[in-house]
Amino acid sequence: MFYGLSTINYKHMIKVDEKGFYGKFGGAYIPEMLHPNVEELRENYESITTSQEFQDEFRGLLKDYVGRPTPLYFASRLSEKYGAKIYLKREDLCHTGAHKVNNTIGQIILAKKLGKKRIIAETGAGQHGVATATVCALMGMECTVYMGEIDIARQHPNVERMKILGATVVPATSGSKTLKDATNEAMRAWINNPVDTHYIIGSVVGPHPYPEMVARFQSVISEEIKWQLNEKEGRENPDIVIACVGGGSNAAGAFYHYYNTPEVRLVAAEAGGLGINSGKTAATTAKGTPGILHGSKTILMQTEDGQVVEPHSISAGLDYPGIGPVHAHLFDVGRGEFVAVEDKDAMAAGVELSKLEGIIPAIESAHALYALNMIEYSKDDVIVVNLSGRGDKDLETYIKWGKY
Amino acid sequence: MNRIHTLFNTKKERVLSIYFTAGFPELESTMEIMEAIQTGGADIIEIGVPYSDPVADGPTIQDSNMVALENGISLKKIFEQIKGFRAKIHIPVVMMGYLNPIMQYGMEAFCKKCKEVGVDGLILPDLPMQQFIDDYKELFEQYGLVNTFLISPQTSESRIREIDENTNGFIYMVSSHSITGAKDGISDEQIAYFERVKAMNLKNPRLIGFGISDAETFSKASDYSNGAIIGSAFIKTVKDSRNLSGDIHEYLAKVIDN
Ligand SMILES: Cc1ncc(COP(=O)(O)O)c(C=O)c1O
């Protein structure tokens, strides 16, 4: 089934404006107590991150520490099965097992240059928490990660990974005790520690400049796809790029250099959970409406009264009630094609990739793979699927699922 | 004249504003609490509009928000509950709430309803000043609602001036860099900040809030401002109360009486 707008109606440049808006979405809806922190970041991030010194350190660490460039792998057996030329962008091979580290490397260098001494972060599945704890260990910075009490219980290995790396994991016990509440706790902690602390947000969400800043750190993904595809296919532009969307950072990274290339179709796979009408879903564009969450105007799942609704997805990384404002904009103007992939289909796609290509994907990434069954394409199309992470962290879920 | 302006024209010291969460501890507590705040001798009532994700609030107010939502409160319901309150309540009433529930209600519909029932002002902590100026200032004025912005110890002098320029009720001075919640006492560092802002001679009156809980902190805050706002400590008072009016009167008497 297909949700959203199917034709590319390319009228709008996909670009953030100076107030942090992508079309109708974005901005910085934050309490005044956060204004100095966010303003400091807004005023400085662009000049710092575009400086030669920053770029040298960032690129150096991405290469030698993260292991970039990640391969663009032609998946021949998968291609044969689906009848298209399918490439996998192997973010699963990044150090720590997912694309999240591209962003944390960028932000930790930035935090250092801003003279910050402490790092705080939120995490859902624990992937961003681990990626943050990792770069804090690398830079010798104190690290506190907020994590919902419920997620702590269901993602135990990642909690221990963070602790081994030297981070303190603080349970978020408010609200629904999952990712959105961990994000609230991190914001509260930032209000309480405004001077020496930097908040490393894990996706393209939050107040301006976070969504654009995180997207730029992740944009290395599409930067590499371009030259890698050129090497392999003699063309920089695939016909389709597919990525999963929780908050949307791996998707923003994979789409970034194609935003304004209308001949490249951008497909965003959201978590359908048990079905978009089951009441247990994280399919934000299918079920959400415009509103404000975590400092930006975006599309989110909420009640008529404006209370945020708890999402559901089998993959903790997609279990978020909103999406980054850039994705709300891609949806709004019809630049992105949004599909909702149900739990069972994502699991099947994860098992399928394991058997066809010898790659066990993160369940988040499996959502992107299943989207191959939901969109139309022709035989000669070149499709890049962003394989955002590896399945090690999801072994328990695969085992419980059992159908392999 | 707006009741907030009238109040500050006549009372310049020890103004006490009480925040409570609508629909807490029981769904129908709202009116009883408002009346008791007035009869107990406070000067301003702040009606807290519950939200699922109150990022500027500490555990006490978070919990009261959750309970109120479980009780079935909504903005619509609040307006039903307080309809006609001006027959009994003559002190200024302010609505305090996060933007999202208000946006879903509709900003203009909300302002119109506030005016209709007799609300005097708004505190919307996650509405940034620039967005207010661009999108909502005229609307607030059209419906006679005064707006209040927050400042914190981190707010720069130039921004405080800008906020003063764009505020026409009172300025809400957050007492420390902190979320809401009662703490122990007031530190020298906080006093330095209170004095620094006092010396700026702003055009708006200033109320100090966050961490004000008892007679001592109320008096101390009042020494450096026009008064103070109590939230979390009040919520704790009503939380397990079996006699709302009685307990509120007792609490307020202790705070006000020095
Ligand atoms: C492997 C993987 N993919 C995707 C996501 C979702 O995040 P985003 O939508 O920001 O890429 C996560 C989040 O934890 C993840 O671990």
PDB file of N, CA and C in Angstrom, chain A residues 10 16 25 78 93 149 153 159 179 192 196 198 200 207 237 239 249 307 339 343 358 401:
ATOM      1  N   TYR A  10       7.658  19.030  -8.281  1.00  0.00           N
ATOM      2  CA  TYR A  10       8.840  19.743  -7.843  1.00  0.00           C
ATOM      3  C   TYR A  10       8.700  21.247  -8.058  1.00  0.00           C
ATOM      4  N   VAL A  16      16.904  25.050   4.008  1.00  0.00           N
ATOM      5  CA  VAL A  16      16.480  25.675   5.254  1.00  0.00           C
ATOM      6  C   VAL A  16      16.606  27.199   5.098  1.00  0.00           C
ATOM      7  N   PHE A  25       7.709  24.096   8.108  1.00  0.00           N
ATOM      8  CA  PHE A  25       8.149  23.304   9.254  1.00  0.00           C
ATOM      9  C   PHE A  25       9.553  23.669   9.730  1.00  0.00           C
ATOM     10  N   LEU A  78      19.816  -9.829  -4.416  1.00  0.00           N
ATOM     11  CA  LEU A  78      18.639  -9.008  -4.101  1.00  0.00           C
ATOM     12  C   LEU A  78      18.110  -8.356  -5.380  1.00  0.00           C
ATOM     13  N   LEU A  93      28.365  -0.792   8.353  1.00  0.00           N
ATOM     14  CA  LEU A  93      29.780  -1.076   8.601  1.00  0.00           C
ATOM     15  C   LEU A  93      30.507   0.043   9.343  1.00  0.00           C
ATOM     16  N   GLU A 149      12.869   4.544  30.871  1.00  0.00           N
ATOM     17  CA  GLU A 149      12.956   3.380  31.754  1.00  0.00           C
ATOM     18  C   GLU A 149      12.560   2.094  31.021  1.00  0.00           C
ATOM     19  N   ALA A 153      15.030  -1.316  29.953  1.00  0.00           N
ATOM     20  CA  ALA A 153      14.728  -2.721  30.199  1.00  0.00           C
ATOM     21  C   ALA A 153      14.815  -3.539  28.913  1.00  0.00           C
ATOM     22  N   VAL A 159      22.709  -0.577  27.018  1.00  0.00           N
ATOM     23  CA  VAL A 159      22.910   0.143  28.285  1.00  0.00           C
ATOM     24  C   VAL A 159      24.288  -0.213  28.834  1.00  0.00           C
ATOM     25  N   LEU A 179      11.497   7.077  24.189  1.00  0.00           N
ATOM     26  CA  LEU A 179      12.378   8.049  23.543  1.00  0.00           C
ATOM     27  C   LEU A 179      11.934   9.501  23.681  1.00  0.00           C
ATOM     28  N   ASN A 192      19.108  22.932  32.963  1.00  0.00           N
ATOM     29  CA  ASN A 192      19.768  22.965  34.272  1.00  0.00           C
ATOM     30  C   ASN A 192      21.281  23.164  34.187  1.00  0.00           C
ATOM     31  N   ASP A 196      28.294  24.817  30.588  1.00  0.00           N
ATOM     32  CA  ASP A 196      29.423  23.949  30.228  1.00  0.00           C
ATOM     33  C   ASP A 196      29.009  22.719  29.433  1.00  0.00           C
ATOM     34  N   HIS A 198      27.052  20.536  26.275  1.00  0.00           N
ATOM     35  CA  HIS A 198      26.475  20.497  24.932  1.00  0.00           C
ATOM     36  C   HIS A 198      25.535  19.295  24.840  1.00  0.00           C
ATOM     37  N   ILE A 200      23.961  16.659  22.483  1.00  0.00           N
ATOM     38  CA  ILE A 200      24.080  16.008  21.169  1.00  0.00           C
ATOM     39  C   ILE A 200      22.757  15.327  20.831  1.00  0.00           C
ATOM     40  N   PRO A 207      15.128  21.967  17.995  1.00  0.00           N
ATOM     41  CA  PRO A 207      15.067  23.340  17.505  1.00  0.00           C
ATOM     42  C   PRO A 207      16.173  23.640  16.492  1.00  0.00           C
ATOM     43  N   ASN A 237      23.579   9.962 -10.218  1.00  0.00           N
ATOM     44  CA  ASN A 237      22.215   9.943  -9.699  1.00  0.00           C
ATOM     45  C   ASN A 237      21.534   8.596  -9.890  1.00  0.00           C
ATOM     46  N   ASP A 239      18.051   6.254  -9.686  1.00  0.00           N
ATOM     47  CA  ASP A 239      16.655   6.608  -9.957  1.00  0.00           C
ATOM     48  C   ASP A 239      15.899   6.793  -8.646  1.00  0.00           C
ATOM     49  N   SER A 249      17.420  10.965  10.411  1.00  0.00           N
ATOM     50  CA  SER A 249      18.783  11.435  10.140  1.00  0.00           C
ATOM     51  C   SER A 249      19.478  10.621   9.058  1.00  0.00           C
ATOM     52  N   GLN A 307      -2.229  16.483  22.604  1.00  0.00           N
ATOM     53  CA  GLN A 307      -1.340  15.690  23.456  1.00  0.00           C
ATOM     54  C   GLN A 307      -0.632  14.665  22.573  1.00  0.00           C
ATOM     55  N   VAL A 339       6.152   5.667   2.693  1.00  0.00           N
ATOM     56  CA  VAL A 339       5.452   4.404   2.854  1.00  0.00           C
ATOM     57  C   VAL A 339       5.517   3.990   4.320  1.00  0.00           C
ATOM     58  N   ASP A 343       5.550  -4.007  11.100  1.00  0.00           N
ATOM     59  CA  ASP A 343       6.527  -4.818  11.846  1.00  0.00           C
ATOM     60  C   ASP A 343       6.843  -6.136  11.129  1.00  0.00           C
ATOM     61  N   GLY A 358      23.781 -12.383   2.975  1.00  0.00           N
ATOM     62  CA  GLY A 358      24.681 -12.592   4.110  1.00  0.00           C
ATOM     63  C   GLY A 358      24.865 -11.348   4.956  1.00  0.00           C
ATOM     64  N   TRP A 401      11.162 -13.233  17.201  1.00  0.00           N
ATOM     65  CA  TRP A 401      10.339 -13.303  15.987  1.00  0.00           C
ATOM     66  C   TRP A 401      10.295 -14.743  15.481  1.00  0.00           C
TER      67      TRP A 401
END
